């Protein structure tokens, strides 16, 4: 990157540009005289103008487009704005607005961002990665667009996801934006509608079979090690089976993680830890039933059993406390359609396909919905859960809202306020028996920026499940007693920055303790970490 730019070249460089904030003196030195309006402003005044522009936009998608344009023009001002009010801006940069942005990607496209890797680059991926202008890339977020949010396969339109996820690394945890590289692995798409869209920007071909995709992904992972040594690969929104296969394949070999699996598992575990603190129960005494045994469910099940083992249970007993149902009913050993990961949780039991019946039979204390089956947690199911325990934990994590297994209102009403409830989306507060209950949102953004920040400073050789367990505990510890009283299982979104720094400090400390960190251990981890944070100032 050339920091010696002047004149219009400097104004057109979104990373360096300060726009109207250049002083008279700077304008003289940098060949900017006459190229800017006469007034000079500080960044706070510039932000006022941004906020005014945003207030005039008629839709969230328009706000999204404006903010992306702002990042291209003036990255510092962009982060100054979004970091000033994360609660407002996170839902615009990411879920739910990013979903609309992805669907419209080819239509709202302005300028290239990040990198596009295709199967045509086979054998040359390292050479292609060298086209990226920054050498010290510390995180790559890569998606195939194969399973985006609740939108299915949207191919190259999925680029909005790595862009948005990485913007949250900076917005929530102040990781320097220059070290982040969004990548869309354009392997084609099965989406016929997109293939026929004249403005679609991806390859109009069917994705490769497993063998070819494995070879391409192997090459990409190896190329990253060669071109950006020490870079962490964040896999995001790959098709479920691919996601699980690649996590198993690479997690011990290179620095990487899968947020859909490990981030989801960590925030769910954080919610469970917080719920059990409220009910005064122990994780090792819980019986956990999942509705849904896809990538999210398998990841959560794995982390819960790991946590039970950390609390003294044998692997066998921990797994015995977990049962899973999917679209074809209970996972039993007689089923022939299960993956190796699913087989771990299959039991020698008679087959059940009715959820209420199985809740009465197994008597779970925790019920987790990751099934996309709207309304699957009926009044009957919730009441049956209440027969097993005083404070049932009920997480309806499927999103968007139209897929939630039950709403917050339903869970609280049907359980007469007893359920400790969280959802994959944000439901409004519920008033019941004179009490106000605050349903939490199990949002991964509490976890991945913090684990990212710990990784950024501590430079671990790999990320283990334990890193995500530590992140879960640190997150759960940060809920105030007043919030717990209202049933809230996650920290407030307003303080997201403080929360992430505290969680990142705990995870970095664990990385040092476990011998994973490659940085030299500082005396005071938090102070050292804070000194490395990005600050959106000129
Ligand atoms: P997936 O497609 O890998 O798995 C879905 C699972 O649900 C499969 O086991 C399938 O057999 C089962 N299923 C489908 N219909 C069912 C039905 N009617 N009854 C019982 N089981 C049924 O999907 P993935 O990635 O596991 O995600 C599942 C849901 O969880 C999605 O809605 C996703 O948006 C949500 N999710 C929420 C997160 C969060 O809140 N932080 C994070 C990740 C996923």
Short mmCIF file of C-alpha atoms in Angstrom, two decimals, residues 18-344:
data_model
loop_
_atom_site.label_atom_id
_atom_site.label_comp_id
_atom_site.label_asym_id
_atom_site.label_seq_id
_atom_site.Cartn_x
_atom_site.Cartn_y
_atom_site.Cartn_z
CA UNK A 18 -9.93 11.94 5.29
CA UNK A 19 -12.09 14.06 2.94
CA UNK A 20 -13.05 17.42 4.39
CA UNK A 21 -11.01 16.67 7.53
CA UNK A 22 -7.72 17.55 5.82
CA UNK A 23 -6.35 20.70 7.45
CA UNK A 24 -5.25 23.74 5.42
CA UNK A 25 -1.64 22.74 6.08
CA UNK A 26 -2.19 19.13 4.94
CA UNK A 27 -3.97 20.33 1.82
CA UNK A 28 -0.89 22.38 0.89
CA UNK A 29 1.55 19.50 1.55
CA UNK A 30 -0.53 16.78 -0.11
CA UNK A 31 -1.47 18.54 -3.34
CA UNK A 32 -5.11 18.79 -2.25
CA UNK A 33 -5.57 22.55 -2.60
CA UNK A 34 -8.59 23.36 -4.70
CA UNK A 35 -9.76 19.72 -4.66
CA UNK A 36 -11.97 20.03 -1.57
CA UNK A 37 -14.60 22.52 -0.34
CA UNK A 38 -12.98 25.30 1.72
CA UNK A 39 -14.44 24.30 5.09
CA UNK A 40 -12.38 21.94 7.26
CA UNK A 41 -14.19 19.60 9.62
CA UNK A 42 -13.38 17.11 12.34
CA UNK A 43 -14.57 13.51 12.11
CA UNK A 44 -17.48 14.12 14.52
CA UNK A 45 -18.89 16.79 12.23
CA UNK A 46 -18.41 14.50 9.23
CA UNK A 47 -20.31 11.82 11.12
CA UNK A 48 -23.22 14.19 11.68
CA UNK A 49 -23.54 14.51 7.90
CA UNK A 50 -23.43 10.71 7.52
CA UNK A 51 -26.17 10.28 10.11
CA UNK A 52 -28.25 12.91 8.35
CA UNK A 53 -27.84 11.10 5.02
CA UNK A 54 -28.81 7.82 6.66
CA UNK A 55 -31.91 9.31 8.26
CA UNK A 56 -33.19 10.27 4.82
CA UNK A 57 -32.87 6.74 3.38
CA UNK A 58 -36.24 5.06 2.95
CA UNK A 59 -35.21 1.48 3.57
CA UNK A 60 -32.58 -0.51 5.45
CA UNK A 61 -31.25 -1.80 2.13
CA UNK A 62 -30.67 1.81 1.04
CA UNK A 63 -28.84 2.42 4.31
CA UNK A 64 -26.74 -0.69 3.67
CA UNK A 65 -25.83 0.52 0.16
CA UNK A 66 -24.93 3.96 1.48
CA UNK A 67 -22.75 2.55 4.27
CA UNK A 68 -20.88 0.22 1.90
CA UNK A 69 -20.22 3.20 -0.37
CA UNK A 70 -19.00 5.19 2.61
CA UNK A 71 -16.51 2.45 3.50
CA UNK A 72 -15.15 2.61 -0.04
CA UNK A 73 -14.81 6.41 0.12
CA UNK A 74 -13.64 6.83 3.71
CA UNK A 75 -13.07 3.69 5.78
CA UNK A 76 -12.22 5.62 8.96
CA UNK A 77 -15.46 7.60 8.87
CA UNK A 78 -17.40 4.41 8.14
CA UNK A 79 -16.01 2.68 11.25
CA UNK A 80 -16.34 5.83 13.33
CA UNK A 81 -20.05 5.80 12.47
CA UNK A 82 -20.80 2.11 12.97
CA UNK A 83 -18.70 1.86 16.14
CA UNK A 84 -20.54 4.85 17.61
CA UNK A 85 -23.79 2.85 17.77
CA UNK A 86 -23.28 -0.89 17.18
CA UNK A 87 -26.81 -1.75 18.28
CA UNK A 88 -28.21 0.26 15.37
CA UNK A 89 -25.64 -0.60 12.74
CA UNK A 90 -24.93 -4.32 13.29
CA UNK A 91 -28.39 -5.35 12.01
CA UNK A 92 -27.76 -3.22 8.90
CA UNK A 93 -24.26 -4.50 8.16
CA UNK A 94 -25.27 -8.04 9.01
CA UNK A 95 -28.35 -10.08 9.79
CA UNK A 96 -31.14 -9.34 8.86
CA UNK A 97 -30.43 -6.62 6.23
CA UNK A 98 -27.45 -8.42 4.70
CA UNK A 99 -29.89 -11.13 3.59
CA UNK A 100 -31.71 -8.64 1.36
CA UNK A 101 -28.38 -7.24 0.21
CA UNK A 102 -27.21 -10.72 -0.81
CA UNK A 103 -30.41 -11.46 -2.72
CA UNK A 104 -29.95 -8.20 -4.62
CA UNK A 105 -26.15 -8.46 -4.86
CA UNK A 106 -25.80 -8.38 -8.64
CA UNK A 107 -28.32 -5.53 -8.82
CA UNK A 108 -26.80 -3.24 -6.18
CA UNK A 109 -23.19 -3.99 -7.15
CA UNK A 110 -20.96 -0.88 -7.38
CA UNK A 111 -17.30 -1.80 -7.02
CA UNK A 112 -15.33 -5.01 -6.44
CA UNK A 113 -14.61 -5.91 -2.81
CA UNK A 114 -12.47 -8.79 -1.54
CA UNK A 115 -11.49 -11.67 -3.82
CA UNK A 116 -13.30 -14.22 -5.97
CA UNK A 117 -11.67 -17.63 -6.29
CA UNK A 118 -12.99 -20.04 -8.92
CA UNK A 119 -12.32 -23.60 -10.04
CA UNK A 120 -10.73 -22.12 -13.18
CA UNK A 121 -7.86 -20.95 -10.93
CA UNK A 122 -7.10 -24.56 -10.08
CA UNK A 123 -3.31 -24.94 -9.80
CA UNK A 124 -2.82 -21.15 -9.62
CA UNK A 125 -4.58 -20.13 -6.41
CA UNK A 126 -1.43 -18.95 -4.61
CA UNK A 127 -0.53 -16.82 -7.63
CA UNK A 128 -4.04 -15.32 -7.64
CA UNK A 129 -4.00 -14.61 -3.88
CA UNK A 130 -0.81 -12.61 -4.43
CA UNK A 131 -2.90 -10.10 -6.43
CA UNK A 132 -4.32 -8.88 -3.12
CA UNK A 133 -2.49 -5.61 -2.31
CA UNK A 134 -2.09 -6.25 1.45
CA UNK A 135 0.54 -8.75 2.56
CA UNK A 136 -0.29 -9.02 6.27
CA UNK A 137 -3.73 -10.60 5.94
CA UNK A 138 -4.73 -12.05 9.32
CA UNK A 139 -8.27 -13.25 8.63
CA UNK A 140 -9.95 -14.60 5.54
CA UNK A 141 -13.68 -15.17 5.74
CA UNK A 142 -14.61 -17.52 2.90
CA UNK A 143 -18.03 -18.65 1.73
CA UNK A 144 -19.28 -20.60 -1.27
CA UNK A 145 -22.67 -18.94 -0.89
CA UNK A 146 -23.99 -22.50 -0.67
CA UNK A 147 -26.23 -22.01 2.38
CA UNK A 148 -26.74 -18.37 3.26
CA UNK A 149 -28.85 -17.57 6.36
CA UNK A 150 -32.29 -18.99 5.55
CA UNK A 151 -31.85 -18.29 1.82
CA UNK A 152 -30.32 -21.54 0.57
CA UNK A 153 -27.79 -21.59 -2.26
CA UNK A 154 -27.29 -18.09 -3.63
CA UNK A 155 -23.87 -18.63 -5.21
CA UNK A 156 -21.72 -15.55 -5.76
CA UNK A 157 -24.44 -13.31 -4.29
CA UNK A 158 -23.19 -14.71 -0.98
CA UNK A 159 -20.23 -12.28 -1.09
CA UNK A 160 -22.24 -9.96 1.15
CA UNK A 161 -21.70 -12.45 3.98
CA UNK A 162 -17.86 -12.50 4.22
CA UNK A 163 -17.87 -8.73 3.72
CA UNK A 164 -20.40 -8.22 6.53
CA UNK A 165 -18.87 -10.76 8.91
CA UNK A 166 -15.46 -9.14 8.64
CA UNK A 167 -16.93 -5.66 9.10
CA UNK A 168 -18.24 -6.97 12.43
CA UNK A 169 -14.69 -8.05 13.41
CA UNK A 170 -13.82 -4.36 13.38
CA UNK A 171 -17.15 -2.86 14.44
CA UNK A 172 -17.50 -5.18 17.47
CA UNK A 173 -13.89 -5.93 18.41
CA UNK A 174 -11.72 -3.24 16.79
CA UNK A 175 -9.63 -5.67 14.73
CA UNK A 176 -7.75 -3.53 12.17
CA UNK A 177 -9.78 -3.64 8.93
CA UNK A 178 -6.71 -3.71 6.70
CA UNK A 179 -5.90 -7.22 7.94
CA UNK A 180 -9.24 -8.68 6.81
CA UNK A 181 -9.93 -10.29 3.45
CA UNK A 182 -13.42 -11.41 2.32
CA UNK A 183 -13.36 -14.25 -0.20
CA UNK A 184 -16.16 -15.73 -2.25
CA UNK A 185 -15.32 -19.23 -3.43
CA UNK A 186 -17.33 -19.17 -6.64
CA UNK A 187 -17.96 -22.84 -7.34
CA UNK A 188 -21.16 -22.21 -9.32
CA UNK A 189 -24.69 -22.48 -8.01
CA UNK A 190 -27.66 -24.82 -8.10
CA UNK A 191 -29.94 -21.75 -8.01
CA UNK A 192 -31.69 -21.73 -11.41
CA UNK A 193 -33.33 -18.36 -10.84
CA UNK A 194 -29.93 -16.76 -10.35
CA UNK A 195 -28.43 -18.55 -13.33
CA UNK A 196 -31.14 -16.94 -15.46
CA UNK A 197 -30.72 -13.44 -13.92
CA UNK A 198 -28.88 -11.29 -16.51
CA UNK A 199 -27.29 -9.26 -13.69
CA UNK A 200 -26.01 -12.30 -11.74
CA UNK A 201 -22.26 -11.92 -11.30
CA UNK A 202 -21.18 -15.48 -10.54
CA UNK A 203 -20.35 -18.54 -12.60
CA UNK A 204 -23.43 -19.97 -14.31
CA UNK A 205 -22.58 -23.60 -13.77
CA UNK A 206 -23.37 -26.45 -11.39
CA UNK A 207 -21.05 -26.83 -8.36
CA UNK A 208 -18.44 -29.60 -8.59
CA UNK A 209 -18.83 -32.99 -6.92
CA UNK A 210 -17.32 -33.71 -3.51
CA UNK A 211 -14.00 -35.02 -4.82
CA UNK A 212 -13.29 -31.96 -6.98
CA UNK A 213 -14.48 -29.55 -4.27
CA UNK A 214 -12.21 -31.25 -1.73
CA UNK A 215 -9.23 -30.86 -4.07
CA UNK A 216 -10.05 -27.19 -4.74
CA UNK A 217 -10.52 -26.44 -1.03
CA UNK A 218 -7.27 -28.26 -0.17
CA UNK A 219 -5.47 -26.10 -2.71
CA UNK A 220 -7.03 -22.91 -1.35
CA UNK A 221 -6.14 -23.76 2.27
CA UNK A 222 -2.55 -24.59 1.25
CA UNK A 223 -2.29 -21.40 -0.83
CA UNK A 224 -3.36 -19.30 2.18
CA UNK A 225 -0.60 -20.89 4.30
CA UNK A 226 1.91 -20.02 1.59
CA UNK A 227 0.81 -16.46 0.75
CA UNK A 228 -0.52 -15.29 4.14
CA UNK A 229 1.27 -17.35 6.83
CA UNK A 230 -0.46 -17.09 10.22
CA UNK A 231 -3.77 -16.12 8.62
CA UNK A 232 -6.91 -17.56 10.23
CA UNK A 233 -9.46 -19.01 7.79
CA UNK A 234 -13.04 -18.41 8.90
CA UNK A 235 -15.40 -20.73 7.01
CA UNK A 236 -18.86 -19.23 6.71
CA UNK A 237 -22.13 -20.43 5.20
CA UNK A 238 -20.94 -23.45 3.29
CA UNK A 239 -23.45 -26.21 2.61
CA UNK A 240 -23.97 -28.17 5.88
CA UNK A 241 -22.22 -31.41 4.91
CA UNK A 242 -19.27 -29.53 3.38
CA UNK A 243 -19.02 -27.33 6.49
CA UNK A 244 -18.74 -30.31 8.82
CA UNK A 245 -16.34 -32.20 6.55
CA UNK A 246 -13.93 -29.28 6.20
CA UNK A 247 -13.94 -28.47 9.90
CA UNK A 248 -12.99 -32.06 10.68
CA UNK A 249 -10.37 -32.00 7.91
CA UNK A 250 -8.58 -28.75 8.77
CA UNK A 251 -9.18 -27.82 12.41
CA UNK A 252 -6.12 -29.65 13.73
CA UNK A 253 -3.99 -28.90 10.70
CA UNK A 254 -4.28 -25.13 10.22
CA UNK A 255 -5.56 -22.02 12.00
CA UNK A 256 -9.26 -22.02 11.08
CA UNK A 257 -12.79 -22.28 12.41
CA UNK A 258 -16.36 -22.51 11.20
CA UNK A 259 -18.62 -19.88 12.69
CA UNK A 260 -21.88 -21.63 11.73
CA UNK A 261 -20.76 -24.65 13.74
CA UNK A 262 -18.40 -23.40 16.46
CA UNK A 263 -19.66 -19.81 16.87
CA UNK A 264 -23.28 -21.00 17.06
CA UNK A 265 -22.30 -23.72 19.51
CA UNK A 266 -20.42 -21.26 21.69
CA UNK A 267 -23.20 -18.68 21.94
CA UNK A 268 -25.76 -21.44 22.58
CA UNK A 269 -23.57 -22.85 25.34
CA UNK A 270 -23.23 -19.31 26.76
CA UNK A 271 -27.04 -19.10 26.88
CA UNK A 272 -27.29 -22.50 28.59
CA UNK A 273 -24.62 -21.59 31.17
CA UNK A 274 -26.49 -18.34 31.93
CA UNK A 275 -29.83 -20.19 32.14
CA UNK A 276 -28.40 -22.77 34.56
CA UNK A 277 -26.94 -19.97 36.68
CA UNK A 278 -30.47 -18.58 36.97
CA UNK A 279 -32.02 -21.95 37.82
CA UNK A 280 -29.11 -22.99 40.04
CA UNK A 281 -28.53 -26.23 38.11
CA UNK A 282 -25.45 -28.03 36.82
CA UNK A 283 -24.73 -28.81 33.19
CA UNK A 284 -23.76 -32.40 33.98
CA UNK A 285 -27.25 -33.07 35.36
CA UNK A 286 -29.05 -31.92 32.22
CA UNK A 287 -30.80 -34.00 29.58
CA UNK A 288 -30.68 -32.21 26.25
CA UNK A 289 -32.96 -32.81 23.29
CA UNK A 290 -32.33 -31.31 19.85
CA UNK A 291 -34.90 -30.87 17.14
CA UNK A 292 -32.64 -30.64 14.09
CA UNK A 293 -29.40 -32.53 13.56
CA UNK A 294 -27.73 -30.41 10.88
CA UNK A 295 -24.52 -28.41 11.13
CA UNK A 296 -25.80 -26.06 13.86
CA UNK A 297 -27.27 -28.89 15.96
CA UNK A 298 -24.20 -31.11 15.65
CA UNK A 299 -21.90 -28.25 16.64
CA UNK A 300 -23.95 -27.35 19.71
CA UNK A 301 -24.25 -31.00 20.76
CA UNK A 302 -20.49 -31.44 20.49
CA UNK A 303 -19.72 -28.38 22.64
CA UNK A 304 -22.34 -29.27 25.27
CA UNK A 305 -20.93 -32.79 25.66
CA UNK A 306 -17.43 -31.31 25.82
CA UNK A 307 -18.58 -28.97 28.61
CA UNK A 308 -20.22 -31.90 30.46
CA UNK A 309 -16.92 -33.79 30.23
CA UNK A 310 -15.07 -30.74 31.56
CA UNK A 311 -17.45 -31.02 34.51
CA UNK A 312 -16.61 -34.60 35.29
CA UNK A 313 -18.77 -36.82 33.07
CA UNK A 314 -17.22 -39.55 30.94
CA UNK A 315 -17.54 -39.09 27.18
CA UNK A 316 -20.08 -41.91 27.09
CA UNK A 317 -22.24 -40.47 29.88
CA UNK A 318 -22.08 -36.98 28.40
CA UNK A 319 -23.23 -38.24 25.01
CA UNK A 320 -25.91 -40.33 26.71
CA UNK A 321 -27.46 -37.12 28.06
CA UNK A 322 -27.96 -35.78 24.53
CA UNK A 323 -30.63 -36.96 22.08
CA UNK A 324 -31.36 -35.69 18.62
CA UNK A 325 -34.38 -35.76 16.34
CA UNK A 326 -34.41 -34.67 12.72
CA UNK A 327 -36.96 -34.60 9.95
CA UNK A 328 -37.10 -38.42 10.01
CA UNK A 329 -37.49 -38.71 13.80
CA UNK A 330 -35.13 -39.78 16.57
CA UNK A 331 -31.53 -40.57 15.63
CA UNK A 332 -31.38 -44.29 16.37
CA UNK A 333 -28.65 -46.83 15.68
CA UNK A 334 -30.87 -48.70 13.24
CA UNK A 335 -31.01 -45.71 10.89
CA UNK A 336 -28.91 -46.05 7.76
CA UNK A 337 -28.97 -42.40 6.71
CA UNK A 338 -26.79 -40.90 9.44
CA UNK A 339 -23.37 -39.29 9.02
CA UNK A 340 -20.47 -40.36 11.26
CA UNK A 341 -20.97 -37.24 13.43
CA UNK A 342 -24.70 -37.94 13.80
CA UNK A 343 -24.10 -41.61 14.63
CA UNK A 344 -22.31 -40.49 17.83
#
